[in-house]
Short mmCIF file of C-alpha atoms in Angstrom, two decimals:
data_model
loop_
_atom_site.label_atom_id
_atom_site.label_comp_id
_atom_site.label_asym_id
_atom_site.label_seq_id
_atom_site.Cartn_x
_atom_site.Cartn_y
_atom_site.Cartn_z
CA UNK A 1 8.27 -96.12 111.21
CA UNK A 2 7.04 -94.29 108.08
CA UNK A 3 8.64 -92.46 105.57
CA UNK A 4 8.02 -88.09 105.68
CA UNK A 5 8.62 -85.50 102.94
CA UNK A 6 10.68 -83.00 104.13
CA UNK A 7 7.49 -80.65 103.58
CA UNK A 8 5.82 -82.71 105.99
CA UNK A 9 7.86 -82.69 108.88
CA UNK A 10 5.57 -82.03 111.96
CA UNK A 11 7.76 -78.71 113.99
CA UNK A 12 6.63 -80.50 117.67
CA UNK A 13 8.07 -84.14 116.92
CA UNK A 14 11.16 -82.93 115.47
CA UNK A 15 12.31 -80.60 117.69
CA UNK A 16 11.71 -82.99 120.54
CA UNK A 17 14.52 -84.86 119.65
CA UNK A 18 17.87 -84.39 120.65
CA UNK A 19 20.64 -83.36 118.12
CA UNK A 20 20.73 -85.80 115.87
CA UNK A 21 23.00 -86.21 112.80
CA UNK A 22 21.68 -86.52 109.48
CA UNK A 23 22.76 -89.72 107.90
CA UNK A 24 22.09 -90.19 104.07
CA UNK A 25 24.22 -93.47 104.08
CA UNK A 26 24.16 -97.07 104.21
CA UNK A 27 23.83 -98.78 107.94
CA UNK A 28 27.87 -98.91 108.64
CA UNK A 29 26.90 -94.85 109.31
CA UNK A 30 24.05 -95.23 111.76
CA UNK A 31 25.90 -97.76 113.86
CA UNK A 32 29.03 -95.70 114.20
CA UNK A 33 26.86 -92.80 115.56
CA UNK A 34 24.56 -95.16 117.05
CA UNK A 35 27.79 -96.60 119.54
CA UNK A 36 28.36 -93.61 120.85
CA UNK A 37 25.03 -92.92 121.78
CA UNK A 38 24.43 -90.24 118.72
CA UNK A 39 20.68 -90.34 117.44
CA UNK A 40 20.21 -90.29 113.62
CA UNK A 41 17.78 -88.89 111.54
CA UNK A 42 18.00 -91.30 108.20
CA UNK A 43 17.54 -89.71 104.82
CA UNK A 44 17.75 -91.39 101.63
CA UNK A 45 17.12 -90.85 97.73
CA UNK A 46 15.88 -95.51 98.08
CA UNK A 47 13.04 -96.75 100.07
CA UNK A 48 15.03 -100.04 100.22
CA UNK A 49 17.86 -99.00 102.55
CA UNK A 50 18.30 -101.17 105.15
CA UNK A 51 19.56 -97.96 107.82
CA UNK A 52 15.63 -96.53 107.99
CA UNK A 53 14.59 -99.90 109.86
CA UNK A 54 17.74 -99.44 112.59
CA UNK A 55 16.72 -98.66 116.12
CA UNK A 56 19.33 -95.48 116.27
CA UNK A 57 17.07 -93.71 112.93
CA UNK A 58 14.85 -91.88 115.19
CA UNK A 59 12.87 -90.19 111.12
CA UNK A 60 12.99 -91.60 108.10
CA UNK A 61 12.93 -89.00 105.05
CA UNK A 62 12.69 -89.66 101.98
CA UNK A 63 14.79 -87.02 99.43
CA UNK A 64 14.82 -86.43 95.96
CA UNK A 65 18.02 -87.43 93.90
CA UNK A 66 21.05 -86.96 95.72
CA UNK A 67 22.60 -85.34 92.63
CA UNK A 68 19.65 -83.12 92.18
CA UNK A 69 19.26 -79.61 92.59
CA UNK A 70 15.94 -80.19 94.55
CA UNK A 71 17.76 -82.66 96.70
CA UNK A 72 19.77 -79.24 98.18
CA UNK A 73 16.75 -77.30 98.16
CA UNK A 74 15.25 -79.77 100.53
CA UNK A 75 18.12 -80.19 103.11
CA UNK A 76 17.50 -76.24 103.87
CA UNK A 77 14.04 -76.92 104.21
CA UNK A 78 14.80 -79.65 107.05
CA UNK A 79 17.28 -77.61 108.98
CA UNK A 80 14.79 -74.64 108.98
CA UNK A 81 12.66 -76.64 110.89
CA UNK A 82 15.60 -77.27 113.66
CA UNK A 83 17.10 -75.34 115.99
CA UNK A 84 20.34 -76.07 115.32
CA UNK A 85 22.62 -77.11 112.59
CA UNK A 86 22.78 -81.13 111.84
CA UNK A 87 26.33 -82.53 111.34
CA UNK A 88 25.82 -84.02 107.62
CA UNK A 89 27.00 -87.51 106.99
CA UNK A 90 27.04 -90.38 104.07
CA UNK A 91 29.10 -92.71 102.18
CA UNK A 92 27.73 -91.99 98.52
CA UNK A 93 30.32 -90.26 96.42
CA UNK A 94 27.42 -88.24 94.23
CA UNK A 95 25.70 -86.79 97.51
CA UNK A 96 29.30 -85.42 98.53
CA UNK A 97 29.93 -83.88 95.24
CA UNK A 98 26.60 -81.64 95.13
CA UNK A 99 27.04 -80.99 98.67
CA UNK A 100 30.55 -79.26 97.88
CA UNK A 101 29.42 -77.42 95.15
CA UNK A 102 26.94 -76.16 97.09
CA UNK A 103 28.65 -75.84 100.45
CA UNK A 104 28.07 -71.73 100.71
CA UNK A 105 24.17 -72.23 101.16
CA UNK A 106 24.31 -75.23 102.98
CA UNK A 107 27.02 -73.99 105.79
CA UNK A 108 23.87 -71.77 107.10
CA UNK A 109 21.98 -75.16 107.97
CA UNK A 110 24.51 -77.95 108.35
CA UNK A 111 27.54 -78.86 109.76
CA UNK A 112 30.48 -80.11 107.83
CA UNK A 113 34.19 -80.70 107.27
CA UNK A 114 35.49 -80.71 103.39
CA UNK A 115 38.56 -80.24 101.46
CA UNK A 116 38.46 -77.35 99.04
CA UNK A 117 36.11 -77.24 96.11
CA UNK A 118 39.05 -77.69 93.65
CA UNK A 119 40.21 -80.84 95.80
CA UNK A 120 36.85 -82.75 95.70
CA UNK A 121 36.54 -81.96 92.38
CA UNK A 122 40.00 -83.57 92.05
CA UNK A 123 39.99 -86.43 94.28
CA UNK A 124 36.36 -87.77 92.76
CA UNK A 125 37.13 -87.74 89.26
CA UNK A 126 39.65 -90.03 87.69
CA UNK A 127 40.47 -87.96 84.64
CA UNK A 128 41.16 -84.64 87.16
CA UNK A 129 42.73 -87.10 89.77
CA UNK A 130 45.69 -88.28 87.05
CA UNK A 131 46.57 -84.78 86.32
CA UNK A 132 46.50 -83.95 90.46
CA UNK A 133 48.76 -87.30 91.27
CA UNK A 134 51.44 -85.79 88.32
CA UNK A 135 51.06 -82.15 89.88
CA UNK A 136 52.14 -83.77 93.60
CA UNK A 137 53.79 -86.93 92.43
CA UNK A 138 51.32 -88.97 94.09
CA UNK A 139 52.23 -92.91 94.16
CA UNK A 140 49.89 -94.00 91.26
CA UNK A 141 50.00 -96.53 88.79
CA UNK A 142 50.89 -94.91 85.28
CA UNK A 143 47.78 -94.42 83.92
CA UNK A 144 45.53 -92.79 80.90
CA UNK A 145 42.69 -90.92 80.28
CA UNK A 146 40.03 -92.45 77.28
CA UNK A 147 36.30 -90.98 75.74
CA UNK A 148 36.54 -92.55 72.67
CA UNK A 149 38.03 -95.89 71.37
CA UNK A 150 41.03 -94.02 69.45
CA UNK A 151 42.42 -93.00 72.69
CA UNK A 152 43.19 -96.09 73.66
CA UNK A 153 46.51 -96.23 71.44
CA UNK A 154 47.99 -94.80 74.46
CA UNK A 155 48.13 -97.62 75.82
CA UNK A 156 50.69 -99.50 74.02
CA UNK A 157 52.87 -96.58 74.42
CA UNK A 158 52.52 -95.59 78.18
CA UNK A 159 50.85 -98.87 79.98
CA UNK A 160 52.46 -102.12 79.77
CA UNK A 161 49.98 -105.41 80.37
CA UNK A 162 47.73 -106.49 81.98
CA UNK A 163 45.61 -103.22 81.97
CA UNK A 164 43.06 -102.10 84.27
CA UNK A 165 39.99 -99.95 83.67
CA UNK A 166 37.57 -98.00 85.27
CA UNK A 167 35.04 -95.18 85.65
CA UNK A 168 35.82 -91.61 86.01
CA UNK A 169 32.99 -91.15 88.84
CA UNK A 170 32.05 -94.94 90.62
CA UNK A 171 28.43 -94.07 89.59
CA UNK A 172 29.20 -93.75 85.81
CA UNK A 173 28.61 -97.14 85.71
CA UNK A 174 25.40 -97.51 88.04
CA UNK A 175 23.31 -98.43 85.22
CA UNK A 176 20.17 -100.75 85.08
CA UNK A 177 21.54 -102.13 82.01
CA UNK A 178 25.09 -102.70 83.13
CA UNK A 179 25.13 -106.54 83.62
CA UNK A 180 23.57 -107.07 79.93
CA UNK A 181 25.91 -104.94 78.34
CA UNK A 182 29.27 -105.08 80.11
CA UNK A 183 28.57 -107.93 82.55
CA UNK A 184 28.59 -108.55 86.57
CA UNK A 185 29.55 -105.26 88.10
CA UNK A 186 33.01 -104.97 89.11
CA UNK A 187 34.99 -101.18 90.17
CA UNK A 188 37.24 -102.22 87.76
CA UNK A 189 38.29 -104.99 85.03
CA UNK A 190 41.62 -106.14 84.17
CA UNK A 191 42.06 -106.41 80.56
CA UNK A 192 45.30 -108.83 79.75
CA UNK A 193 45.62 -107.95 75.96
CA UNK A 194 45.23 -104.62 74.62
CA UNK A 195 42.45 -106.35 72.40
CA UNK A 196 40.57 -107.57 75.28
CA UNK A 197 41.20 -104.23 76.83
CA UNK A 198 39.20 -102.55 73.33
CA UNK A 199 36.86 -105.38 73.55
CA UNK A 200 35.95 -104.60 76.98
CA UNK A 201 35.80 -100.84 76.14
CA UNK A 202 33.57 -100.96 73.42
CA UNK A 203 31.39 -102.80 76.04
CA UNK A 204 31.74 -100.11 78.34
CA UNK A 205 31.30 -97.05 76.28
CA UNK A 206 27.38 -98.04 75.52
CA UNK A 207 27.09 -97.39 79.39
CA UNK A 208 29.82 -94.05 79.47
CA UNK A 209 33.07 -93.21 77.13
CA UNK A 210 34.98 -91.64 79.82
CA UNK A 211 37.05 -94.39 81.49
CA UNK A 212 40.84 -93.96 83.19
CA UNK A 213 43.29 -97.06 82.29
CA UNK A 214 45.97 -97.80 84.14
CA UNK A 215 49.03 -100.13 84.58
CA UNK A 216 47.51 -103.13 86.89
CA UNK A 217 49.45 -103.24 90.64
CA UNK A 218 51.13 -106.87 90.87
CA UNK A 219 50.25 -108.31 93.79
CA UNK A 220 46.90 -110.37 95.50
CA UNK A 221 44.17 -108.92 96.95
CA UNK A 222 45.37 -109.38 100.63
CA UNK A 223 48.13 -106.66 99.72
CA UNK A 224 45.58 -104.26 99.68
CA UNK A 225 44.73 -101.54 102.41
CA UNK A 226 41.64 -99.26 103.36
CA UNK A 227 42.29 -96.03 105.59
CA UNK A 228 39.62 -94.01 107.21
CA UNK A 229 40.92 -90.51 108.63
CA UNK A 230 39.17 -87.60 110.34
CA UNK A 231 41.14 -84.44 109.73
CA UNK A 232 40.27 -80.72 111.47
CA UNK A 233 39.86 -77.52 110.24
CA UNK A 234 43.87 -76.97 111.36
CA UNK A 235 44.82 -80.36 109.26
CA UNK A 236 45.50 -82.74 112.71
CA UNK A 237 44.78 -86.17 111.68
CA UNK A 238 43.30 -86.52 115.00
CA UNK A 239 41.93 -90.60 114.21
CA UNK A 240 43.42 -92.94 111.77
CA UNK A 241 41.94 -96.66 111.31
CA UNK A 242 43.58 -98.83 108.59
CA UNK A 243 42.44 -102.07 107.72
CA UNK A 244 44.02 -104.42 105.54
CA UNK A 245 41.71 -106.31 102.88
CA UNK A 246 42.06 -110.22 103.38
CA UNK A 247 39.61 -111.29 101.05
CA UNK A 248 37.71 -109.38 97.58
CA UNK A 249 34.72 -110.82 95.62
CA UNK A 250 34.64 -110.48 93.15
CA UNK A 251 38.65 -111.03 92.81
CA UNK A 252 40.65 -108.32 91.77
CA UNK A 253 38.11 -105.43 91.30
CA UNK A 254 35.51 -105.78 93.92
CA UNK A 255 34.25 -105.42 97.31
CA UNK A 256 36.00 -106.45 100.69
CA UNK A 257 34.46 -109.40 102.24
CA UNK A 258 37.09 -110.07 105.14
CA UNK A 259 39.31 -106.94 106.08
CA UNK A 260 40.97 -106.54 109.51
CA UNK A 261 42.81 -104.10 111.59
CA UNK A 262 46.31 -104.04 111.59
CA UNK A 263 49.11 -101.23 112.09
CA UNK A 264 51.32 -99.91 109.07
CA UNK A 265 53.85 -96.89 110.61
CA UNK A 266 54.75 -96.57 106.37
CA UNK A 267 50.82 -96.92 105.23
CA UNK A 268 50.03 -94.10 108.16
CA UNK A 269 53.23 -92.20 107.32
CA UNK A 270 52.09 -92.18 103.55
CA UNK A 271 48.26 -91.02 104.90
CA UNK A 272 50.10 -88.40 106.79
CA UNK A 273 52.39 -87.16 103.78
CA UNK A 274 49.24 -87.10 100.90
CA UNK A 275 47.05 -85.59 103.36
CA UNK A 276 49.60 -82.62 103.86
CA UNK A 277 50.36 -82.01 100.48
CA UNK A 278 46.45 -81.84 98.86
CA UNK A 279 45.67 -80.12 102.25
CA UNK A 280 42.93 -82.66 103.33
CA UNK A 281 40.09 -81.64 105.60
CA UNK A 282 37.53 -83.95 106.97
CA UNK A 283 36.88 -87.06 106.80
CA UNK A 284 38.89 -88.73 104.33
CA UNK A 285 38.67 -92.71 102.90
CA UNK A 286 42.69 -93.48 101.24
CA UNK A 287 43.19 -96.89 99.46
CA UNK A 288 46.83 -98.64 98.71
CA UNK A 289 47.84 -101.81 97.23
CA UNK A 290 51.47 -102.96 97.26
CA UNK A 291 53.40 -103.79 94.82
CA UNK A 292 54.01 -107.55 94.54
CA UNK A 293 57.74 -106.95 93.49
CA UNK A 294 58.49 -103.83 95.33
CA UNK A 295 56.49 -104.29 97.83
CA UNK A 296 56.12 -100.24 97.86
CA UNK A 297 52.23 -99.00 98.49
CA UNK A 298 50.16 -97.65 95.47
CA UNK A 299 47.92 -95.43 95.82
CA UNK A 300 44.73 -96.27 94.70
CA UNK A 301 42.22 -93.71 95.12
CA UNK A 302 40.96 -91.08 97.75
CA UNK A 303 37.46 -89.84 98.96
CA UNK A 304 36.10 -86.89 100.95
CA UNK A 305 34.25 -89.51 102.96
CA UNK A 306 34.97 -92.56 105.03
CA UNK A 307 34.10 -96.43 103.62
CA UNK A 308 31.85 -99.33 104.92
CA UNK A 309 35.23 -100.26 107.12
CA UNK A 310 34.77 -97.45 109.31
CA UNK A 311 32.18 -99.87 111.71
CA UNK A 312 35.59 -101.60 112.86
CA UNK A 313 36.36 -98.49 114.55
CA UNK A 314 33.52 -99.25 117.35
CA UNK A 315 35.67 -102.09 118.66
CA UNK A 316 39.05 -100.69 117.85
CA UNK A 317 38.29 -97.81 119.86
CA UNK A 318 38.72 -95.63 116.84
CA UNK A 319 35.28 -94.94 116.00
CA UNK A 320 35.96 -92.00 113.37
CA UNK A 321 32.60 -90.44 112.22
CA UNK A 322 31.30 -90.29 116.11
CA UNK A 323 34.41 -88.46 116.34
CA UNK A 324 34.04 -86.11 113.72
CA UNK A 325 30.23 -85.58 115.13
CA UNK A 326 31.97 -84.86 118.46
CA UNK A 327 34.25 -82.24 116.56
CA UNK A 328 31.30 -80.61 114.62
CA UNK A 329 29.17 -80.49 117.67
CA UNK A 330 31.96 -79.14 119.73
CA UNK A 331 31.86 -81.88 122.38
CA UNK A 332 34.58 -83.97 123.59
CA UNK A 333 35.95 -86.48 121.36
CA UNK A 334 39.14 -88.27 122.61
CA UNK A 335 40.13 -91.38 121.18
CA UNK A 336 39.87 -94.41 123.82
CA UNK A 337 43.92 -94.60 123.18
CA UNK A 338 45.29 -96.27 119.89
CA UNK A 339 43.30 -98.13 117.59
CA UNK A 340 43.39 -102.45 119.04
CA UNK A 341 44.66 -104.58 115.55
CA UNK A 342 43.06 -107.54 114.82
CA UNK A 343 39.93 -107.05 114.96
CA UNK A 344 37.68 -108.31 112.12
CA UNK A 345 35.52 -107.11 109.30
CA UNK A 346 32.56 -109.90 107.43
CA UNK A 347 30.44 -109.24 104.95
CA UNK A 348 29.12 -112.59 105.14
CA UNK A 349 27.27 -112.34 101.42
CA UNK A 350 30.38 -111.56 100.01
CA UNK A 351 32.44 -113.66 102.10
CA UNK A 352 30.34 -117.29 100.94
CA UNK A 353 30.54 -116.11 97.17
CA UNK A 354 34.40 -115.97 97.45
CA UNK A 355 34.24 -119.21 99.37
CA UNK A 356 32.15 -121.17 96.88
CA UNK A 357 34.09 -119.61 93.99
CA UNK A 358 37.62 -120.74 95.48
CA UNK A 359 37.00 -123.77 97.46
CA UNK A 360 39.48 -125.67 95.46
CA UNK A 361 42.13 -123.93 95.34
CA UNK A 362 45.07 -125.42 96.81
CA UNK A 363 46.12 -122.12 98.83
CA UNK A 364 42.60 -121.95 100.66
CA UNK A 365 41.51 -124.98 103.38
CA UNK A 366 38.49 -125.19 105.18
CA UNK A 367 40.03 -125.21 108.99
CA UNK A 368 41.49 -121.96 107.77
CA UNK A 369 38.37 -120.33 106.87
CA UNK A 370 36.39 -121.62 109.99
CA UNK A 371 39.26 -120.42 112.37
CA UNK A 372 38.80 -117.03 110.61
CA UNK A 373 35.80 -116.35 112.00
CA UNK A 374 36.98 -116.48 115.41
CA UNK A 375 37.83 -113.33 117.20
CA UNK A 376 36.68 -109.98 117.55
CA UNK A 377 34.51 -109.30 114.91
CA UNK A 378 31.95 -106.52 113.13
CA UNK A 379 29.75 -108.44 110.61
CA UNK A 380 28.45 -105.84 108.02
CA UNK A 381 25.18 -104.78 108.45
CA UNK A 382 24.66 -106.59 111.97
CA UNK A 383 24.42 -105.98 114.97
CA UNK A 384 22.50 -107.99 118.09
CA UNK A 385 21.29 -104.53 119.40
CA UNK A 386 19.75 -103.64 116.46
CA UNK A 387 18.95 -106.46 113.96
CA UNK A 388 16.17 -105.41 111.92
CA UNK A 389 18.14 -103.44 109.17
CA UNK A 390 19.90 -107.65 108.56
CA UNK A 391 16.43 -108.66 108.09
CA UNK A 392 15.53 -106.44 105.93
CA UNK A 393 18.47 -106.85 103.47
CA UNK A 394 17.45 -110.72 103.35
CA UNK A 395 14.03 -109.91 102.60
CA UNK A 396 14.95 -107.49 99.79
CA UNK A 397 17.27 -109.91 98.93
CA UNK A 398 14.75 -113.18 98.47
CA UNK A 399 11.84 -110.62 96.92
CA UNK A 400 14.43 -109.67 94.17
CA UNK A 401 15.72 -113.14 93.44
CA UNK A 402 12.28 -113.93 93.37
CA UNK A 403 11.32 -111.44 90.41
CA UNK A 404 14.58 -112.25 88.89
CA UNK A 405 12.97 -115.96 88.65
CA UNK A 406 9.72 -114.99 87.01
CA UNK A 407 11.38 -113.08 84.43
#
């Protein structure tokens, strides 16, 4: 395959194909669509993204910043060259945002499902998403907003410890010189003083001031829960997947490694209740952690998008962004019945960090870990009908660990 500039899309090979969506999104995107039999056309803002090489990307095309004016400018472009309107997709938080504020020019060219302008605006940003959990009474932890180091004297008054502490927008804190300054990249850090908690932000505020702290939820990572949704235009949820995180590397504030399917009638009915009152629309990613002590779900944060857990939908029978396609495109989209728990998430990097890291801990055996991986299963980023995008990501891997070396 080869990359294309938008510019230099040839009209006759384009048009020969058939409908496809327009995926600007890690693999987990192109292998939903690609179960169902939807054809993608790949875009992306980094050559080395692993969903270009899949066998399901019939065009690569490579875009200008995803937060970029230009970057909307040349999604018109494409679509003018179609003959009908691509359903948009992707998992990156920054591509969502300038697609909503720019939804009235794109709605001639594309397909899509959103909440209000107000609402993403609200739901993406920490600071705005605070005030919008007070204004609905929203389960969230107490919490703060901070742009300079004085601010944090709120914390003593409002918070009690340990703390935790993150960005306003996720990408605040995508910066090349994060791991120098702050350290290994986390979502979040737990601060257990309120001087490691000004330590930490002093840190932080050489990368961006504007951080939310909040009280930290009691409670391990395996009380934590992931919920991908697909709501119409007339608000029926009409697919719900929730997946319960049973392993997080790094602990605490990172990624899930091993999540799995189960069913939660009080997680759903709490999906159901938040999505009513902020009037959600689309498809919509809702994250919980209980409570160790009362055991009651908080809420965590939302997105106008679904997560990297939406590939457990293709064998839960849930598969949630074919459906939405299938909405978009008008087509038939019935669920195959209710979603099958049980059914496994990997991300086998991930997974072998947290397994090195906590290999001696009393609470985790080895005959537990190996009968883990037994069962219906969706490793991240592979599949046996389409493996290249896996060998890729190892590749990139080695050649980076490799430059890493000879610095």
């Amino acid at each position: 395959m080869r990359f294309v500039f938008v510019q230099n899309i040839n009209q006759e090979e384009i048009m020969s194909l058939k409908k496809p969506a327009l995926v600007c999104s890690e693999i987990g995107l192109v292998h939903c669509l690609g179960a169902a039999g939807i054809p993608a056309l790949t875009g992306t803002e980094n050559h080395e993204n692993s969903a270009l090489y899949s066998r399901y990307s019939k065009m690569r095309i490579l875009f200008s910043s995803y937060e970029s004016v230009k970057f909307i400018d040349e999604l018109c472009e494409l679509s003018k060259k179609l003959e009908y309107k691509p359903v948009l997709l992707s998992y990156d938080d920054r591509l969502i945002l300038n697609i909503s504020r720019n939804r009235e020019k794109l709605s001639k060219y594309f397909s899509f499902l959103l909440p209000d302008i107000e609402t993403v605006e609200n739901i993406l940003d920490k600071k705005k998403f605070i005030e919008l959990s007070e204004e609905f009474q929203l389960p969230v932890p107490a919490s703060i907003q901070v742009s300079e180091k004085k601010d944090l004297k709120q914390a003593t008054e409002k918070l009690k410890t340990p703390y935790i502490i993150k960005p306003f927008y996720r990408h605040h804190w995508f910066h090349k010189d994060f791991l120098r300054i702050v350290g290994a990249y986390k979502k979040a850090f737990i601060c257990n003083s309120f001087r490691e908690l000004q330590e930490y932000y002093d840190r932080i505020a050489r990368i961006n001031p504007n951080v939310v702290v909040q009280d930290f939820i009691a409670g391990p990572d395996n009380n934590m829960y992931d919920v991908n949704m697909y709501i119409d235009a007339d608000g029926e949820v009409q697919g719900c997947l929730i997946c319960k995180k049973l392993r997080v590397y790094p602990q605490e504030a990172g990624y899930g490694s091993y999540a799995i399917t189960v069913d939660d009638k009080e997680i759903s009915d709490l999906c159901h209740q938040i999505s009513s009152k902020l009037k959600l629309r689309g498809l919509i990613n809702i994250q919980f952690k209980r409570d160790a002590e009362t055991l009651e779900p908080k809420l965590i944060e939302i997105h106008a998008r679904t997560s990297i857990f939406d590939v457990l939908g293709i064998k839960a029978g849930t598969n949630i962004p074919a459906l939405y396609y299938s909405d978009m495109t008008g087509k038939n989209g019935a669920l195959n019945g209710k979603s099958k728990t049980g059914i496994k998430y990997i991300n086998i990097g991930r997974d072998l960090r947290f397994i090195l890291k906590n290999h001696n801990k009393t609470d985790f055996t080895f005959p537990e870990l190996v009968k883990s991986y037994f069962g219906t299963k969706v490793i991240d980023g592979f599949s046996f009908r389409d493996p290249i995008p896996a060998v890729m990501n190892i590749w990139w891997l080695m050649r980076h660990s490799l430059i890493n070396r000879r610095r």
